[in-house]
Amino acid sequence: ENLANSSNKNVRLAVSTVVLNAASYGMSSGGLDAASSEQILAVVGAIVGSGLYETEGVVRALVAMGTALLIPGGGGVAAKEKAKALHMESMVTHVASQHGDKAKGVADDI
């Protein structure tokens, strides 16, 4: 989460990729614990809230968020609760509108 606000474009893209990979792992492995799912959403929140990310990084973060919400078991439930508590729906809509059709499409799917 600390690296999410990096001034280096390559670090920011790496952060969004790691978050996407973590969410994908949680989905493919049959679940994550609540803390891990919540951490994924915390990093996604930092990414979309920072205003620093290029379109590809935002798209990866949005896909990670959607994937985290679909994680089976307690991790997915925790992710949904965290997303609601952080009012991520409005954040996602706002950031997607600034990053073109690809980001808008992913946001619509979430």
PDB file of C-alpha atoms in Angstrom:
ATOM      1  CA  GLU A   1       0.000   0.000   0.000  1.00  0.00           C
ATOM      2  CA  ASN A   2       2.915   2.345   0.664  1.00  0.00           C
ATOM      3  CA  LEU A   3       4.134   2.052  -2.912  1.00  0.00           C
ATOM      4  CA  ALA A   4       0.706   2.839  -4.381  1.00  0.00           C
ATOM      5  CA  ASN A   5       1.491   6.564  -4.342  1.00  0.00           C
ATOM      6  CA  SER A   6       4.920   6.294  -5.937  1.00  0.00           C
ATOM      7  CA  SER A   7       6.032   9.030  -8.299  1.00  0.00           C
ATOM      8  CA  ASN A   8       7.589   6.367 -10.542  1.00  0.00           C
ATOM      9  CA  LYS A   9       5.274   5.213 -13.341  1.00  0.00           C
ATOM     10  CA  ASN A  10       6.868   1.749 -13.497  1.00  0.00           C
ATOM     11  CA  VAL A  11       6.404   1.199  -9.764  1.00  0.00           C
ATOM     12  CA  ARG A  12       2.749   2.236 -10.008  1.00  0.00           C
ATOM     13  CA  LEU A  13       2.142  -0.218 -12.860  1.00  0.00           C
ATOM     14  CA  ALA A  14       3.910  -2.955 -10.873  1.00  0.00           C
ATOM     15  CA  VAL A  15       1.689  -2.250  -7.836  1.00  0.00           C
ATOM     16  CA  SER A  16      -1.482  -2.570  -9.899  1.00  0.00           C
ATOM     17  CA  THR A  17      -0.133  -5.788 -11.458  1.00  0.00           C
ATOM     18  CA  VAL A  18       0.678  -7.312  -8.066  1.00  0.00           C
ATOM     19  CA  VAL A  19      -2.803  -6.478  -6.780  1.00  0.00           C
ATOM     20  CA  LEU A  20      -4.362  -8.053  -9.868  1.00  0.00           C
ATOM     21  CA  ASN A  21      -2.185 -11.153  -9.432  1.00  0.00           C
ATOM     22  CA  ALA A  22      -3.153 -11.434  -5.744  1.00  0.00           C
ATOM     23  CA  ALA A  23      -6.854 -11.237  -6.575  1.00  0.00           C
ATOM     24  CA  SER A  24      -6.448 -13.749  -9.405  1.00  0.00           C
ATOM     25  CA  TYR A  25      -4.633 -16.115  -7.059  1.00  0.00           C
ATOM     26  CA  GLY A  26      -7.443 -15.808  -4.530  1.00  0.00           C
ATOM     27  CA  MET A  27      -9.982 -16.658  -7.187  1.00  0.00           C
ATOM     28  CA  SER A  28      -8.074 -19.599  -8.659  1.00  0.00           C
ATOM     29  CA  SER A  29      -7.053 -21.092  -5.312  1.00  0.00           C
ATOM     30  CA  GLY A  30     -10.596 -21.210  -3.993  1.00  0.00           C
ATOM     31  CA  GLY A  31     -10.443 -18.227  -1.668  1.00  0.00           C
ATOM     32  CA  LEU A  32      -8.471 -15.897   0.549  1.00  0.00           C
ATOM     33  CA  ASP A  33      -8.876 -14.949   4.161  1.00  0.00           C
ATOM     34  CA  ALA A  34     -10.793 -11.787   4.969  1.00  0.00           C
ATOM     35  CA  ALA A  35      -7.670  -9.772   5.796  1.00  0.00           C
ATOM     36  CA  SER A  36      -6.065 -10.524   2.430  1.00  0.00           C
ATOM     37  CA  SER A  37      -9.210  -9.594   0.511  1.00  0.00           C
ATOM     38  CA  GLU A  38      -9.558  -6.393   2.490  1.00  0.00           C
ATOM     39  CA  GLN A  39      -5.911  -5.544   1.797  1.00  0.00           C
ATOM     40  CA  ILE A  40      -6.505  -5.952  -1.948  1.00  0.00           C
ATOM     41  CA  LEU A  41      -9.371  -3.471  -1.733  1.00  0.00           C
ATOM     42  CA  ALA A  42      -7.338  -1.073   0.398  1.00  0.00           C
ATOM     43  CA  VAL A  43      -4.620  -0.966  -2.256  1.00  0.00           C
ATOM     44  CA  VAL A  44      -7.200  -0.589  -5.044  1.00  0.00           C
ATOM     45  CA  GLY A  45      -8.714   2.298  -3.071  1.00  0.00           C
ATOM     46  CA  ALA A  46      -5.291   3.919  -2.776  1.00  0.00           C
ATOM     47  CA  ILE A  47      -4.734   3.482  -6.510  1.00  0.00           C
ATOM     48  CA  VAL A  48      -8.043   4.942  -7.661  1.00  0.00           C
ATOM     49  CA  GLY A  49      -7.929   7.681  -5.030  1.00  0.00           C
ATOM     50  CA  SER A  50      -4.426   8.835  -5.835  1.00  0.00           C
ATOM     51  CA  GLY A  51      -5.085  10.336  -9.267  1.00  0.00           C
ATOM     52  CA  LEU A  52      -1.559   9.342 -10.286  1.00  0.00           C
ATOM     53  CA  TYR A  53      -2.247   6.236 -12.344  1.00  0.00           C
ATOM     54  CA  GLU A  54      -2.241   5.877 -16.100  1.00  0.00           C
ATOM     55  CA  THR A  55      -5.107   4.051 -17.813  1.00  0.00           C
ATOM     56  CA  GLU A  56      -3.468   0.597 -17.844  1.00  0.00           C
ATOM     57  CA  GLY A  57      -2.756   0.711 -14.118  1.00  0.00           C
ATOM     58  CA  VAL A  58      -6.306   1.840 -13.356  1.00  0.00           C
ATOM     59  CA  VAL A  59      -7.779  -0.903 -15.528  1.00  0.00           C
ATOM     60  CA  ARG A  60      -5.671  -3.545 -13.764  1.00  0.00           C
ATOM     61  CA  ALA A  61      -6.749  -2.199 -10.368  1.00  0.00           C
ATOM     62  CA  LEU A  62     -10.415  -2.241 -11.387  1.00  0.00           C
ATOM     63  CA  VAL A  63     -10.144  -5.813 -12.653  1.00  0.00           C
ATOM     64  CA  ALA A  64      -8.471  -6.733  -9.356  1.00  0.00           C
ATOM     65  CA  MET A  65     -11.350  -5.177  -7.456  1.00  0.00           C
ATOM     66  CA  GLY A  66     -13.959  -7.037  -9.477  1.00  0.00           C
ATOM     67  CA  THR A  67     -12.062 -10.275  -9.008  1.00  0.00           C
ATOM     68  CA  ALA A  68     -11.710  -9.712  -5.248  1.00  0.00           C
ATOM     69  CA  LEU A  69     -15.467  -9.222  -4.987  1.00  0.00           C
ATOM     70  CA  LEU A  70     -15.993 -12.607  -6.623  1.00  0.00           C
ATOM     71  CA  ILE A  71     -13.554 -14.559  -4.440  1.00  0.00           C
ATOM     72  CA  PRO A  72     -15.407 -17.520  -2.948  1.00  0.00           C
ATOM     73  CA  GLY A  73     -15.977 -17.857   0.782  1.00  0.00           C
ATOM     74  CA  GLY A  74     -15.275 -15.416   3.562  1.00  0.00           C
ATOM     75  CA  GLY A  75     -12.726 -13.424   1.580  1.00  0.00           C
ATOM     76  CA  GLY A  76     -15.302 -12.409  -0.988  1.00  0.00           C
ATOM     77  CA  VAL A  77     -17.835 -11.490   1.671  1.00  0.00           C
ATOM     78  CA  ALA A  78     -15.221  -9.372   3.468  1.00  0.00           C
ATOM     79  CA  ALA A  79     -14.278  -7.682   0.184  1.00  0.00           C
ATOM     80  CA  LYS A  80     -17.900  -6.759  -0.515  1.00  0.00           C
ATOM     81  CA  GLU A  81     -18.329  -5.334   2.985  1.00  0.00           C
ATOM     82  CA  LYS A  82     -15.097  -3.350   2.702  1.00  0.00           C
ATOM     83  CA  ALA A  83     -16.092  -1.980  -0.720  1.00  0.00           C
ATOM     84  CA  LYS A  84     -19.422  -0.788   0.661  1.00  0.00           C
ATOM     85  CA  ALA A  85     -17.794   0.738   3.746  1.00  0.00           C
ATOM     86  CA  LEU A  86     -15.288   2.662   1.601  1.00  0.00           C
ATOM     87  CA  HIS A  87     -17.987   3.806  -0.869  1.00  0.00           C
ATOM     88  CA  MET A  88     -15.885   2.373  -3.672  1.00  0.00           C
ATOM     89  CA  GLU A  89     -18.737   2.354  -6.181  1.00  0.00           C
ATOM     90  CA  SER A  90     -18.649   6.136  -6.591  1.00  0.00           C
ATOM     91  CA  MET A  91     -14.831   6.160  -6.620  1.00  0.00           C
ATOM     92  CA  VAL A  92     -14.757   3.522  -9.364  1.00  0.00           C
ATOM     93  CA  THR A  93     -17.305   5.358 -11.497  1.00  0.00           C
ATOM     94  CA  HIS A  94     -15.422   8.632 -11.141  1.00  0.00           C
ATOM     95  CA  VAL A  95     -11.971   7.273 -11.928  1.00  0.00           C
ATOM     96  CA  ALA A  96     -13.219   5.145 -14.828  1.00  0.00           C
ATOM     97  CA  SER A  97     -14.801   8.179 -16.461  1.00  0.00           C
ATOM     98  CA  GLN A  98     -11.344   9.768 -16.623  1.00  0.00           C
ATOM     99  CA  HIS A  99      -9.610   6.772 -18.245  1.00  0.00           C
ATOM    100  CA  GLY A 100     -11.513   5.983 -21.416  1.00  0.00           C
ATOM    101  CA  ASP A 101     -13.776   3.259 -22.717  1.00  0.00           C
ATOM    102  CA  LYS A 102     -11.722   0.313 -21.450  1.00  0.00           C
ATOM    103  CA  ALA A 103     -11.857   1.534 -17.846  1.00  0.00           C
ATOM    104  CA  LYS A 104     -15.546   2.425 -18.186  1.00  0.00           C
ATOM    105  CA  GLY A 105     -16.280  -1.078 -19.482  1.00  0.00           C
ATOM    106  CA  VAL A 106     -14.525  -2.698 -16.540  1.00  0.00           C
ATOM    107  CA  ALA A 107     -16.290  -0.371 -14.089  1.00  0.00           C
ATOM    108  CA  ASP A 108     -19.644  -1.258 -15.622  1.00  0.00           C
ATOM    109  CA  ASP A 109     -18.880  -4.955 -15.121  1.00  0.00           C
ATOM    110  CA  ILE A 110     -18.091  -4.414 -11.443  1.00  0.00           C
TER     111      ILE A 110
END
